[in-house]
PQR file of N, CA, C, O and H, with PARSE charges and radii, in Angstrom:
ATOM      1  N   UNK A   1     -17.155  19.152  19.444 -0.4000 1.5000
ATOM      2  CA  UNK A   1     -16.567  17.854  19.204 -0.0000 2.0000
ATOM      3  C   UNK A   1     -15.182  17.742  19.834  0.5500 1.7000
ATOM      4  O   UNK A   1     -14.608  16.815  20.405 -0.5500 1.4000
ATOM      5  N   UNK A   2     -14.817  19.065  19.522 -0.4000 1.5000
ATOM      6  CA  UNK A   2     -13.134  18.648  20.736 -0.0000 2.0000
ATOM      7  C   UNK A   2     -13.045  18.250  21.996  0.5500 1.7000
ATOM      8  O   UNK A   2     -11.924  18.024  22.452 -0.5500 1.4000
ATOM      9  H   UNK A   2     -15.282  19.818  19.058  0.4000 1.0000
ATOM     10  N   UNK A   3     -14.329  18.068  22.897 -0.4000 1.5000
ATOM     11  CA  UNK A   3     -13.932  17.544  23.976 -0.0000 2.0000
ATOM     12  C   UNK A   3     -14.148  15.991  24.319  0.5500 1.7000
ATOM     13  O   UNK A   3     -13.713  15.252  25.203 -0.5500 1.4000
ATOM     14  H   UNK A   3     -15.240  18.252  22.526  0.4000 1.0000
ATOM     15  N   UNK A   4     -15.226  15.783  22.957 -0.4000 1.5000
ATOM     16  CA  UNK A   4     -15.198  13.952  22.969 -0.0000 2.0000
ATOM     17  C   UNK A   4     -14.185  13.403  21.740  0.5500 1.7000
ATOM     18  O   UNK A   4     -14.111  12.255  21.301 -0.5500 1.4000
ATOM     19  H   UNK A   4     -15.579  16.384  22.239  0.4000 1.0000
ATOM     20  N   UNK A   5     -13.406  14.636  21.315 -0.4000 1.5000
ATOM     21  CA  UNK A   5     -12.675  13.677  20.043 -0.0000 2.0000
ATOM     22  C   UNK A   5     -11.995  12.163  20.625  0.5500 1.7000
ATOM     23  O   UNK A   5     -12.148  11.101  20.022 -0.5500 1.4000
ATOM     24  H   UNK A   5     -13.466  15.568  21.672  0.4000 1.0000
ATOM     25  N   UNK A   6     -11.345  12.287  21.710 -0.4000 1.5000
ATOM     26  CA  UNK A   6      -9.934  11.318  22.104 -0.0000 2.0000
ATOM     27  C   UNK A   6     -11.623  10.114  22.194  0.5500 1.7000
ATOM     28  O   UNK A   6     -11.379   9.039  21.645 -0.5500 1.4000
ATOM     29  H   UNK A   6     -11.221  13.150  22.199  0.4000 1.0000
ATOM     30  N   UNK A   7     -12.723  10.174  22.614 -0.4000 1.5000
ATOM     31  CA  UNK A   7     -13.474   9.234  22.957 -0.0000 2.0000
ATOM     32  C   UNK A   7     -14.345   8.583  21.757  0.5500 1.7000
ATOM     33  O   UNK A   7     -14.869   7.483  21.583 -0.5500 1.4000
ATOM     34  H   UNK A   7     -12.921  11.047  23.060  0.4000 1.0000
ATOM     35  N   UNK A   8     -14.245   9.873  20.958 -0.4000 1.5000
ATOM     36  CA  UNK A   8     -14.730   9.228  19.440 -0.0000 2.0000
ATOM     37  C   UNK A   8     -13.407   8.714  18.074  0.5500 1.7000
ATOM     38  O   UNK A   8     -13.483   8.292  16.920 -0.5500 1.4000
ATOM     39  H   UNK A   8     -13.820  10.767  21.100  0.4000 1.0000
ATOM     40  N   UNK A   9     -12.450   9.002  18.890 -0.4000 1.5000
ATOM     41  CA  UNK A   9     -10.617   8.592  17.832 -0.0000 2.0000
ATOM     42  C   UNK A   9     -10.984   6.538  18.270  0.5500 1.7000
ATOM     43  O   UNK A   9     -10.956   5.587  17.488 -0.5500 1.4000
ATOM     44  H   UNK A   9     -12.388   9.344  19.828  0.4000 1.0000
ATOM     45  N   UNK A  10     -11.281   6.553  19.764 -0.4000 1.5000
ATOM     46  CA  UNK A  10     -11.336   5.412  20.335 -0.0000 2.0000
ATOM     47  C   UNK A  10     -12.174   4.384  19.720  0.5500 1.7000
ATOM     48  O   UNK A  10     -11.754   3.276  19.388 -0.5500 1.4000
ATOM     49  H   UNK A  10     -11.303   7.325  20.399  0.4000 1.0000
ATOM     50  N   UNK A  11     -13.679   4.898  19.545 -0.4000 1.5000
ATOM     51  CA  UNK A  11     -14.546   4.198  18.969 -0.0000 2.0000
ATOM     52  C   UNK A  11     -14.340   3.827  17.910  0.5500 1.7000
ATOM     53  O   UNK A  11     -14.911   2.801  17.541 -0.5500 1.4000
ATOM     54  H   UNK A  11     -14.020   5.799  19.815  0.4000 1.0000
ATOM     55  N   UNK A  12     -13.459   4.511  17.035 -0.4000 1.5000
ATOM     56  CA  UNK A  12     -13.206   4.044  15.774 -0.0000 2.0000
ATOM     57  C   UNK A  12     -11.814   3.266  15.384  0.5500 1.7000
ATOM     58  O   UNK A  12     -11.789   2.563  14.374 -0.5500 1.4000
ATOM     59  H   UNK A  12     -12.995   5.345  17.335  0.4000 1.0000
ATOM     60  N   UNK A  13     -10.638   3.419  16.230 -0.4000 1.5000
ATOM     61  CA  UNK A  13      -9.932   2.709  16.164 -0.0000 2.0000
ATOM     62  C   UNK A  13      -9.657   1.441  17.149  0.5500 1.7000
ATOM     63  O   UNK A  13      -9.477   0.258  16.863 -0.5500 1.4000
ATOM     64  H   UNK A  13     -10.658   3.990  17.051  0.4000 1.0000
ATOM     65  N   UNK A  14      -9.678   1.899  18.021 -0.4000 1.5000
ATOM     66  CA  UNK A  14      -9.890   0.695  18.955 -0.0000 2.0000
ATOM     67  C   UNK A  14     -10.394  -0.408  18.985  0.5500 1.7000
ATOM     68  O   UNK A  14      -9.961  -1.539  19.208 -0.5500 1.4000
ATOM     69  H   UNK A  14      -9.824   2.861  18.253  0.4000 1.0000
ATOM     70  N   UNK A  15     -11.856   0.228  18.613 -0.4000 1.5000
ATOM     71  CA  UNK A  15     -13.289  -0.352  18.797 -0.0000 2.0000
ATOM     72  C   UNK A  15     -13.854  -1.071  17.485  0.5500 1.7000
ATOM     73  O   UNK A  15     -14.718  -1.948  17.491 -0.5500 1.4000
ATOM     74  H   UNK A  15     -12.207   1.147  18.432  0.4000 1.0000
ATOM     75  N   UNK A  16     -13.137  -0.484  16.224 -0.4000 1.5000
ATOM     76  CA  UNK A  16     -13.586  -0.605  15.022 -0.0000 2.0000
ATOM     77  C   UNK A  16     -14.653  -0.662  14.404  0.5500 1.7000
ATOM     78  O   UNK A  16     -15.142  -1.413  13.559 -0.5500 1.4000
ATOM     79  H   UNK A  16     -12.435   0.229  16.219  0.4000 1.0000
ATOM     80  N   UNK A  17     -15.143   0.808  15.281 -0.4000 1.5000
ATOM     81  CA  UNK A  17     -16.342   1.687  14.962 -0.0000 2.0000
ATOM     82  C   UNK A  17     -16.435   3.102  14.401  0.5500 1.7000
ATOM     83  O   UNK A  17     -16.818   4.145  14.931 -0.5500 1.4000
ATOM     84  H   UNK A  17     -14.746   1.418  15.967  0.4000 1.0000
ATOM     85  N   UNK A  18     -15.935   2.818  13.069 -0.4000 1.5000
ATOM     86  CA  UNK A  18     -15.695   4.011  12.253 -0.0000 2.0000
ATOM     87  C   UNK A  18     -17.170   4.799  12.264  0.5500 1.7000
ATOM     88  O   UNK A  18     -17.142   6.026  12.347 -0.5500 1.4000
ATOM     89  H   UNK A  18     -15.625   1.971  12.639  0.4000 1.0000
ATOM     90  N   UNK A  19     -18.356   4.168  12.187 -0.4000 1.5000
ATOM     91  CA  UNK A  19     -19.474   4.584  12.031 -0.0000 2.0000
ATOM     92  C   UNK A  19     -19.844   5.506  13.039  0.5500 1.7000
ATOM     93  O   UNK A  19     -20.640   6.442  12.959 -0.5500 1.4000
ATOM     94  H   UNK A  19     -18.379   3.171  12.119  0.4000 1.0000
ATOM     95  N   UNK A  20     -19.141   5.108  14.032 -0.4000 1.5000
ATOM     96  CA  UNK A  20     -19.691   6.168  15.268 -0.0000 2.0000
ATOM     97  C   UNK A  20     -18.318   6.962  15.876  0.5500 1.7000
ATOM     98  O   UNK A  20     -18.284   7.275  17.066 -0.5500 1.4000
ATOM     99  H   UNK A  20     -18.494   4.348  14.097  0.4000 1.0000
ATOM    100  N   UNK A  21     -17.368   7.215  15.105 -0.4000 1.5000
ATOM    101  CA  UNK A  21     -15.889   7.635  15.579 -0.0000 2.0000
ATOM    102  C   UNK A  21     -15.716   8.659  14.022  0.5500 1.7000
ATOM    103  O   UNK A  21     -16.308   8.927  12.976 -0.5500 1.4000
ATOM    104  H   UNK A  21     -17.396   6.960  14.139  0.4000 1.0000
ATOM    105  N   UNK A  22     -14.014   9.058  15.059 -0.4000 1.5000
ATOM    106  CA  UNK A  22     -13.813   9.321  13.846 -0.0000 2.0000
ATOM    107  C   UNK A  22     -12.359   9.049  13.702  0.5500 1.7000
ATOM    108  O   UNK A  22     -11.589   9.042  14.662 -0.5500 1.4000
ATOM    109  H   UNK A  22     -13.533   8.840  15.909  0.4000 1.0000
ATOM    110  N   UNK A  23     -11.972   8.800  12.340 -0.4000 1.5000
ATOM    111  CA  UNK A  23     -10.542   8.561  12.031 -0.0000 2.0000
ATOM    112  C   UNK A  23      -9.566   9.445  11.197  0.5500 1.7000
ATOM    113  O   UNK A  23      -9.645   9.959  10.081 -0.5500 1.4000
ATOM    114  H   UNK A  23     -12.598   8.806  11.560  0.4000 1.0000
ATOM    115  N   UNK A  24      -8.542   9.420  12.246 -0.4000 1.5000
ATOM    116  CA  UNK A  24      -8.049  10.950  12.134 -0.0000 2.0000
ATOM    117  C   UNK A  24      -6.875  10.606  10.664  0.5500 1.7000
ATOM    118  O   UNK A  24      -6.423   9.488  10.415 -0.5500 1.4000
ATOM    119  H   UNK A  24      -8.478   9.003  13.152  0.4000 1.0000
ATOM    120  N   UNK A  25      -6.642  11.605  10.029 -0.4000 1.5000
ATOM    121  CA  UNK A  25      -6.339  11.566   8.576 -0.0000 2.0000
ATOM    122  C   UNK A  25      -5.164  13.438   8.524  0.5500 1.7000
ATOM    123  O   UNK A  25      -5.460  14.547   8.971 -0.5500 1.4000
ATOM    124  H   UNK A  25      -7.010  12.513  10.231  0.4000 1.0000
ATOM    125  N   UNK A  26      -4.083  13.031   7.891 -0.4000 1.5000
ATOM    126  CA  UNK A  26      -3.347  13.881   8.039 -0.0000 2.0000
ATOM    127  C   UNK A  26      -3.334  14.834   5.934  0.5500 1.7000
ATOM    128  O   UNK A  26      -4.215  14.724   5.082 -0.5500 1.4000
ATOM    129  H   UNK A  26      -3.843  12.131   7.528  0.4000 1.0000
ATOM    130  N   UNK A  27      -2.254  15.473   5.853 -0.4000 1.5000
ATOM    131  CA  UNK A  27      -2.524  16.017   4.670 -0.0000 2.0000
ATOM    132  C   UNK A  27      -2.206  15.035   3.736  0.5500 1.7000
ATOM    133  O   UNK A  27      -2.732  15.228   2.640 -0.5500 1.4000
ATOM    134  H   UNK A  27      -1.538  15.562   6.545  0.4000 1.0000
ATOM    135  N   UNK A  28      -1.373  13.849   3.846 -0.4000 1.5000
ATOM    136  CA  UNK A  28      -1.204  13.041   2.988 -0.0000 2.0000
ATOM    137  C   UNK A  28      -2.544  12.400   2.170  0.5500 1.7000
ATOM    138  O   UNK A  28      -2.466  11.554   1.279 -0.5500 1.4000
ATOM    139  H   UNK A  28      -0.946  13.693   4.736  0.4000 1.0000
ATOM    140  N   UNK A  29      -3.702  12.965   2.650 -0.4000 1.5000
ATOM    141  CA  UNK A  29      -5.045  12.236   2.171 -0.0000 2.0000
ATOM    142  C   UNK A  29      -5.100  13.109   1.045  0.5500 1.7000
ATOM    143  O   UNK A  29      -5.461  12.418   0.093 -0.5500 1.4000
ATOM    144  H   UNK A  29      -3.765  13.653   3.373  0.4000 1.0000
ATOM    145  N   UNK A  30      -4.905  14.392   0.654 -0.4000 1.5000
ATOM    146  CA  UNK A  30      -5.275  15.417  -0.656 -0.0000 2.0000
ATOM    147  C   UNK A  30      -3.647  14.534  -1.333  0.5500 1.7000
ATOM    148  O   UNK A  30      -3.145  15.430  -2.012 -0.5500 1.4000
ATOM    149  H   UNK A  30      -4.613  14.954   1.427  0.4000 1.0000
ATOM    150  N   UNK A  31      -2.968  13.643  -1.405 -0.4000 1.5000
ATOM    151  CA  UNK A  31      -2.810  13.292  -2.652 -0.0000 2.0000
ATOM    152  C   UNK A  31      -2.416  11.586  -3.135  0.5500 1.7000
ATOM    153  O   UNK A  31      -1.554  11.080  -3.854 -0.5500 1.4000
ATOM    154  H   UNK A  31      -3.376  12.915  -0.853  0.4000 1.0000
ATOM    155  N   UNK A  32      -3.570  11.062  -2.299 -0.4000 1.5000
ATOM    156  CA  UNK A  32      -3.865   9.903  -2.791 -0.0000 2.0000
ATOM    157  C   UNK A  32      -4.450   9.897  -4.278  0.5500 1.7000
ATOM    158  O   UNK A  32      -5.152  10.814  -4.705 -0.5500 1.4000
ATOM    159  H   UNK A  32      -4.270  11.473  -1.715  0.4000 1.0000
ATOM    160  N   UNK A  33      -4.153   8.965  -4.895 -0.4000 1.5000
ATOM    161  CA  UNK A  33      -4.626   9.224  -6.431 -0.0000 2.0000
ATOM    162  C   UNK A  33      -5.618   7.773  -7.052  0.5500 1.7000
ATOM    163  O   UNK A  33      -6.349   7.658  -8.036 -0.5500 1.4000
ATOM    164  H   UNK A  33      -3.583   8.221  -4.548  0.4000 1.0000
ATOM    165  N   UNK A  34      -5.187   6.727  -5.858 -0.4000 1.5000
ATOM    166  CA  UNK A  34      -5.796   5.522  -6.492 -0.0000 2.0000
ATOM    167  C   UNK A  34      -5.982   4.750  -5.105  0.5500 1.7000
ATOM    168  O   UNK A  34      -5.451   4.961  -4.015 -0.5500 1.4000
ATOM    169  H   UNK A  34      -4.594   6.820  -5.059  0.4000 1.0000
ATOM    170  N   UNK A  35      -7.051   3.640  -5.566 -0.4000 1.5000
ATOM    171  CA  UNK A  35      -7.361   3.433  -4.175 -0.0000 2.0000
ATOM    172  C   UNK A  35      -7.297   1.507  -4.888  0.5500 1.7000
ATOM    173  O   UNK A  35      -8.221   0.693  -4.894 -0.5500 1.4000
ATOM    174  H   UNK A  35      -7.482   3.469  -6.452  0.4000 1.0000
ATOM    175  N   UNK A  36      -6.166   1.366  -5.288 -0.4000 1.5000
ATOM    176  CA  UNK A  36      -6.056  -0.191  -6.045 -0.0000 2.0000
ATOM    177  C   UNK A  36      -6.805  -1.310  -4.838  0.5500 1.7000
ATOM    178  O   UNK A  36      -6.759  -1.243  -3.610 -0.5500 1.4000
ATOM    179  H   UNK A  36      -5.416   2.027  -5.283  0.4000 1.0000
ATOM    180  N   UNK A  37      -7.381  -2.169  -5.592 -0.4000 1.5000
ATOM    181  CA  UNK A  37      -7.912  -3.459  -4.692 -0.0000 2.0000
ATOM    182  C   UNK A  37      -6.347  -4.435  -4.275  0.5500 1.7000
ATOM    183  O   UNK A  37      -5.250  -4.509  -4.830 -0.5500 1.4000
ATOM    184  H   UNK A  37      -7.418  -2.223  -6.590  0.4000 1.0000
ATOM    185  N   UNK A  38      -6.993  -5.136  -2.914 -0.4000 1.5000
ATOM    186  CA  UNK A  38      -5.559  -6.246  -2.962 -0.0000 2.0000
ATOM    187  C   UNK A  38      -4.979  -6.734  -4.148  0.5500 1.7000
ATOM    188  O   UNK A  38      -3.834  -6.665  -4.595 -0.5500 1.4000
ATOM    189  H   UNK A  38      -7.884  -5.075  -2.464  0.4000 1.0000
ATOM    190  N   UNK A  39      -6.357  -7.405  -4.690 -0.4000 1.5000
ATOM    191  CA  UNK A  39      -5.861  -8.289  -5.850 -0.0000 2.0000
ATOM    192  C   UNK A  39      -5.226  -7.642  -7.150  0.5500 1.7000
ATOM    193  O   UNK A  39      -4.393  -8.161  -7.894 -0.5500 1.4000
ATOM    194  H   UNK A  39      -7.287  -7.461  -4.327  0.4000 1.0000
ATOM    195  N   UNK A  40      -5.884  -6.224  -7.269 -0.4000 1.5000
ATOM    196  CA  UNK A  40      -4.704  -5.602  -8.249 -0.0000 2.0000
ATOM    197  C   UNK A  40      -2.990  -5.228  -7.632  0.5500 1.7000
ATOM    198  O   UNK A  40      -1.896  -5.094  -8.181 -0.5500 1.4000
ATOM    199  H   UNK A  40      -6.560  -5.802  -6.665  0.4000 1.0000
ATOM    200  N   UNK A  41      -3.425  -5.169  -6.403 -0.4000 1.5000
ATOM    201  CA  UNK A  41      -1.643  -5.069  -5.777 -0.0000 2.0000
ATOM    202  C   UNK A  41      -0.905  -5.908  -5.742  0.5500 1.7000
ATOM    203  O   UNK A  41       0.287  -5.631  -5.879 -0.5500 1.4000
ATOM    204  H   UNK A  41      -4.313  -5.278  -5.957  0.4000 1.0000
ATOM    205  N   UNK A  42      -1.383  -7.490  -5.512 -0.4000 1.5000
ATOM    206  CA  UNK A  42      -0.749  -8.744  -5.256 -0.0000 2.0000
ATOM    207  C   UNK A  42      -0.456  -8.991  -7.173  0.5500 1.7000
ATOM    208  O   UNK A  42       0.493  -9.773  -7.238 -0.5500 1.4000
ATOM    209  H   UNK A  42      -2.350  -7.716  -5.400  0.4000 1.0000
ATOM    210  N   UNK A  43      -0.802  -8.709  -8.267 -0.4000 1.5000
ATOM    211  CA  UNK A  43      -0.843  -9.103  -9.784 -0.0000 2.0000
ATOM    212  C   UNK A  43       0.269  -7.568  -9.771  0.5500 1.7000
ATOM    213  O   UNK A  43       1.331  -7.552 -10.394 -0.5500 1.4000
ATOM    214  H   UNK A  43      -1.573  -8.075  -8.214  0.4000 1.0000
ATOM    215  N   UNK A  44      -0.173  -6.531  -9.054 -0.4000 1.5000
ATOM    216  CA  UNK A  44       1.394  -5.913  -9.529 -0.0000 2.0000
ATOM    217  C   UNK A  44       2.606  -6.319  -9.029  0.5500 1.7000
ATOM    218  O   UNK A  44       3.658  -6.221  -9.661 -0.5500 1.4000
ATOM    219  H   UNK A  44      -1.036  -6.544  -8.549  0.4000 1.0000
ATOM    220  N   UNK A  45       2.519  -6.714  -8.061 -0.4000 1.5000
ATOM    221  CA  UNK A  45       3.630  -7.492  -7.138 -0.0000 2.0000
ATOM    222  C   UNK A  45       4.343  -8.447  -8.387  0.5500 1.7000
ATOM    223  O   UNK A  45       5.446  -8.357  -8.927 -0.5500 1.4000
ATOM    224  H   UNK A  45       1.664  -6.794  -7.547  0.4000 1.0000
ATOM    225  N   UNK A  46       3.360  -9.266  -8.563 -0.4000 1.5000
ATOM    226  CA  UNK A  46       3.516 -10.941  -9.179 -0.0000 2.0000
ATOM    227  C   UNK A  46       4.251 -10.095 -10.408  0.5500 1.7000
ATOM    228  O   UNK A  46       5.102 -10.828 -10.911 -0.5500 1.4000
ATOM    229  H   UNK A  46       2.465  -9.339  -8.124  0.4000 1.0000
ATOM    230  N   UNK A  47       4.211  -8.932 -10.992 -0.4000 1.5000
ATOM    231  CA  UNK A  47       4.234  -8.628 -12.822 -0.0000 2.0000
ATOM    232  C   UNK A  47       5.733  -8.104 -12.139  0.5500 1.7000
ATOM    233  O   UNK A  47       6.737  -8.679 -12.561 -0.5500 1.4000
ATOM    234  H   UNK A  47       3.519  -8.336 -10.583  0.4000 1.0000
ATOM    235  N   UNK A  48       5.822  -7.564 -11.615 -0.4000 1.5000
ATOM    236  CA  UNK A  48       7.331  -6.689 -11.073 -0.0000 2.0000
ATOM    237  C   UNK A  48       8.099  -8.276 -10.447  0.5500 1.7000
ATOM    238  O   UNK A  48       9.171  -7.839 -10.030 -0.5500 1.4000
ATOM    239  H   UNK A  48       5.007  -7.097 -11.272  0.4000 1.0000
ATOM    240  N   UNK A  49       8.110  -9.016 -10.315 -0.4000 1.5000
ATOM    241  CA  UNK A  49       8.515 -10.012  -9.300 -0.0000 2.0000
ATOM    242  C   UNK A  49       9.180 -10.711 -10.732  0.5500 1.7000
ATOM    243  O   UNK A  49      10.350 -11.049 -10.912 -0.5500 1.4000
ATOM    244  H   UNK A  49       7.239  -9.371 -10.654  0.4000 1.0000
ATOM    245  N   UNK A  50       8.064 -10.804 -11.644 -0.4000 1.5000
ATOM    246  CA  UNK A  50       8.362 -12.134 -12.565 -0.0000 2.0000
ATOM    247  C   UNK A  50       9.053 -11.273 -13.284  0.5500 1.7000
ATOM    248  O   UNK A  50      10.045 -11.906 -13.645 -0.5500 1.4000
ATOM    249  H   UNK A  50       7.113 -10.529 -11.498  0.4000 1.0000
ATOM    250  N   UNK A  51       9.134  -9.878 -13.832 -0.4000 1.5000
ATOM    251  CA  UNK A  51      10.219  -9.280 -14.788 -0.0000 2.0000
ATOM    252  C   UNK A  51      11.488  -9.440 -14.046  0.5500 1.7000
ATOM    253  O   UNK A  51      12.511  -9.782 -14.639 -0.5500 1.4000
ATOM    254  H   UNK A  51       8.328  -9.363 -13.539  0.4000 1.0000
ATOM    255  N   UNK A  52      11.467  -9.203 -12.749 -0.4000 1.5000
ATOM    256  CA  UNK A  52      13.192  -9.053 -12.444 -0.0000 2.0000
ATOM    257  C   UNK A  52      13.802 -11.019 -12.239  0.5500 1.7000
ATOM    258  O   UNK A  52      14.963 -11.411 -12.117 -0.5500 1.4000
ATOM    259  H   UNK A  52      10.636  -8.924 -12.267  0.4000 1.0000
ATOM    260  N   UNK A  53      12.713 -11.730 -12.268 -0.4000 1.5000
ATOM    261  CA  UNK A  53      13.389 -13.148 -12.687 -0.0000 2.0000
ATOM    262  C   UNK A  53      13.558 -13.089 -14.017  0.5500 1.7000
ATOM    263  O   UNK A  53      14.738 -12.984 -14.350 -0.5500 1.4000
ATOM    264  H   UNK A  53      11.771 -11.412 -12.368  0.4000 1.0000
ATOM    265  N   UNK A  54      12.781 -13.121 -14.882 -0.4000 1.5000
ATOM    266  CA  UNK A  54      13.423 -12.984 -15.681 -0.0000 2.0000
ATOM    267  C   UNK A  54      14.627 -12.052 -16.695  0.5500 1.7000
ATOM    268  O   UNK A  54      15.179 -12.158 -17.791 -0.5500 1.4000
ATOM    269  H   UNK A  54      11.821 -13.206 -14.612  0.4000 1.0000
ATOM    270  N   UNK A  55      14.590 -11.123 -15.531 -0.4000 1.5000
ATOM    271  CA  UNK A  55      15.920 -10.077 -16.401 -0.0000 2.0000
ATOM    272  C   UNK A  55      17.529 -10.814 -15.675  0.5500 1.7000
ATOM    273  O   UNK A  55      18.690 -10.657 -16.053 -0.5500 1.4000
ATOM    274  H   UNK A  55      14.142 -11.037 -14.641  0.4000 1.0000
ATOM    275  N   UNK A  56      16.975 -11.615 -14.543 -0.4000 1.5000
ATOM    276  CA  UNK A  56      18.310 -12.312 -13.883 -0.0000 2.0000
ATOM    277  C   UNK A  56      18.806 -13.739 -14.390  0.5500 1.7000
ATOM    278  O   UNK A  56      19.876 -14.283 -14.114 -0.5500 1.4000
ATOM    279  H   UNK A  56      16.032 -11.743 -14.236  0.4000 1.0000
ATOM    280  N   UNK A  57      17.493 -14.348 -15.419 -0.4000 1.5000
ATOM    281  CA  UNK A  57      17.734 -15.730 -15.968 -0.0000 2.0000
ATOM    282  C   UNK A  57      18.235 -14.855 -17.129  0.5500 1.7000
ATOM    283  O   UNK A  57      18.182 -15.798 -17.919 -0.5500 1.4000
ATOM    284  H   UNK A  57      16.625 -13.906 -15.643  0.4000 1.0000
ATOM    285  N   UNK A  58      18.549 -14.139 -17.671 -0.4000 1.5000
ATOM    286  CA  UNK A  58      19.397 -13.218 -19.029 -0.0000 2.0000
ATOM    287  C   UNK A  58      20.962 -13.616 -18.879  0.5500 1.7000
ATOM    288  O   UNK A  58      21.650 -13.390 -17.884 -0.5500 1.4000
ATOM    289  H   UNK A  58      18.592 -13.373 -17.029  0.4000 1.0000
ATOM    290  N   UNK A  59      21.266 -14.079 -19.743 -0.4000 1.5000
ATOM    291  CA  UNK A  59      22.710 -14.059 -19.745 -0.0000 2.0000
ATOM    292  C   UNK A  59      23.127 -12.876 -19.946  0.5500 1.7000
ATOM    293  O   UNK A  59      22.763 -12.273 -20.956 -0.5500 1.4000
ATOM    294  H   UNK A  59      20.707 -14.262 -20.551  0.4000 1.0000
ATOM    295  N   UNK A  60      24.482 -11.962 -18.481 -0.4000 1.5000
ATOM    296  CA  UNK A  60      25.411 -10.967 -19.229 -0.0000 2.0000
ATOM    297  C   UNK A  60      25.775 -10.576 -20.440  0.5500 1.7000
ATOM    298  O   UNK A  60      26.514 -11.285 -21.122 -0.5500 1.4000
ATOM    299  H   UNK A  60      24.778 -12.451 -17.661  0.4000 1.0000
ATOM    300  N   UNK A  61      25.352  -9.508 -20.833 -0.4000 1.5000
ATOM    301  CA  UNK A  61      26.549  -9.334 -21.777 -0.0000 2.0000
ATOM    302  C   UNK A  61      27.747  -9.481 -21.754  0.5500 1.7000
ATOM    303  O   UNK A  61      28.379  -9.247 -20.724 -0.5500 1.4000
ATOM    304  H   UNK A  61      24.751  -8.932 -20.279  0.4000 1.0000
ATOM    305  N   UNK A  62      28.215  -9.815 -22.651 -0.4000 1.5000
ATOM    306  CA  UNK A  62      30.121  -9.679 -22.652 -0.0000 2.0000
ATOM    307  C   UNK A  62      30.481  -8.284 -22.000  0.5500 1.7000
ATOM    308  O   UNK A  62      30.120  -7.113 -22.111 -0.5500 1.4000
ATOM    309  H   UNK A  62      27.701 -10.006 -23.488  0.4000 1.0000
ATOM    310  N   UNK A  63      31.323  -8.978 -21.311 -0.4000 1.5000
ATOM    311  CA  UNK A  63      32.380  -7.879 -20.476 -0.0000 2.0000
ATOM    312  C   UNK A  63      31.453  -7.180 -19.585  0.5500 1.7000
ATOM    313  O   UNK A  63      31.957  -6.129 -19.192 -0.5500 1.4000
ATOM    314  H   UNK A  63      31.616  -9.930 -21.220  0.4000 1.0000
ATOM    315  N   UNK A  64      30.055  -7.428 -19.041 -0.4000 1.5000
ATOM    316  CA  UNK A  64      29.252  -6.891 -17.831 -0.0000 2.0000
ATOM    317  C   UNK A  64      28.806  -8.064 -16.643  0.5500 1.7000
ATOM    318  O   UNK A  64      28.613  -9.272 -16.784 -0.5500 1.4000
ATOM    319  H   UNK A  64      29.646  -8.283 -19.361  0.4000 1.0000
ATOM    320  N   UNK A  65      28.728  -7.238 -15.478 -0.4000 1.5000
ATOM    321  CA  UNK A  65      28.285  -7.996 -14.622 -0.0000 2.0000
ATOM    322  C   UNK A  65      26.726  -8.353 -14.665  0.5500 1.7000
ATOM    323  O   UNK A  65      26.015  -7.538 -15.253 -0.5500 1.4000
ATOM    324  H   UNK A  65      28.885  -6.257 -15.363  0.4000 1.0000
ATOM    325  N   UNK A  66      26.179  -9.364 -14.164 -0.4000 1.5000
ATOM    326  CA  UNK A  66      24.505  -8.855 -14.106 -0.0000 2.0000
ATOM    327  C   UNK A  66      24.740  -8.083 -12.657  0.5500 1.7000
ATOM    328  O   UNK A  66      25.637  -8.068 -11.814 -0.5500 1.4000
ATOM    329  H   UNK A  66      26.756 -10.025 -13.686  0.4000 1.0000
ATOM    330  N   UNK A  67      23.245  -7.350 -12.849 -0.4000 1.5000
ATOM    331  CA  UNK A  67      23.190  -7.019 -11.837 -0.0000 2.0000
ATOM    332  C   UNK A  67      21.660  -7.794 -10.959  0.5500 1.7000
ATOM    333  O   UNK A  67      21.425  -7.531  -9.780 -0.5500 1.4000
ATOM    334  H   UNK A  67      22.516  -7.362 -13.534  0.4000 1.0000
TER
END
């Protein structure tokens, strides 16, 4: 396979023919832990987005800045 890899890296990225390629993957793959859908990423987005509006509609405490 090492002498068609660069021609099978192609088919699959290029070409967007994973089926007949292959896609090259470094050690960062042994510690993926979750493989979240968009729509759970875009609702974590939205949940982190809407806490820090609302920690900025908070009035200061006395004698602090917000941040």
């Amino acid at each position: 396979m090492a002498a068609n890899a660069p021609v099978m890296t192609k088919a699959a990225l290029v070409e967007g023919r994973a089926d007949v390629g292959v896609l090259p993957t470094g050690q960062v793959v042994g510690v993926i832990e979750s493989l979240p859908s968009v729509a759970e990423i875009i609702d974590g987005v939205m949940q982190q987005a809407d806490a820090v509006l609302r920690r900025w509609a908070l009035p200061a405490p006395a004698g602090e800045t917000p941040s």
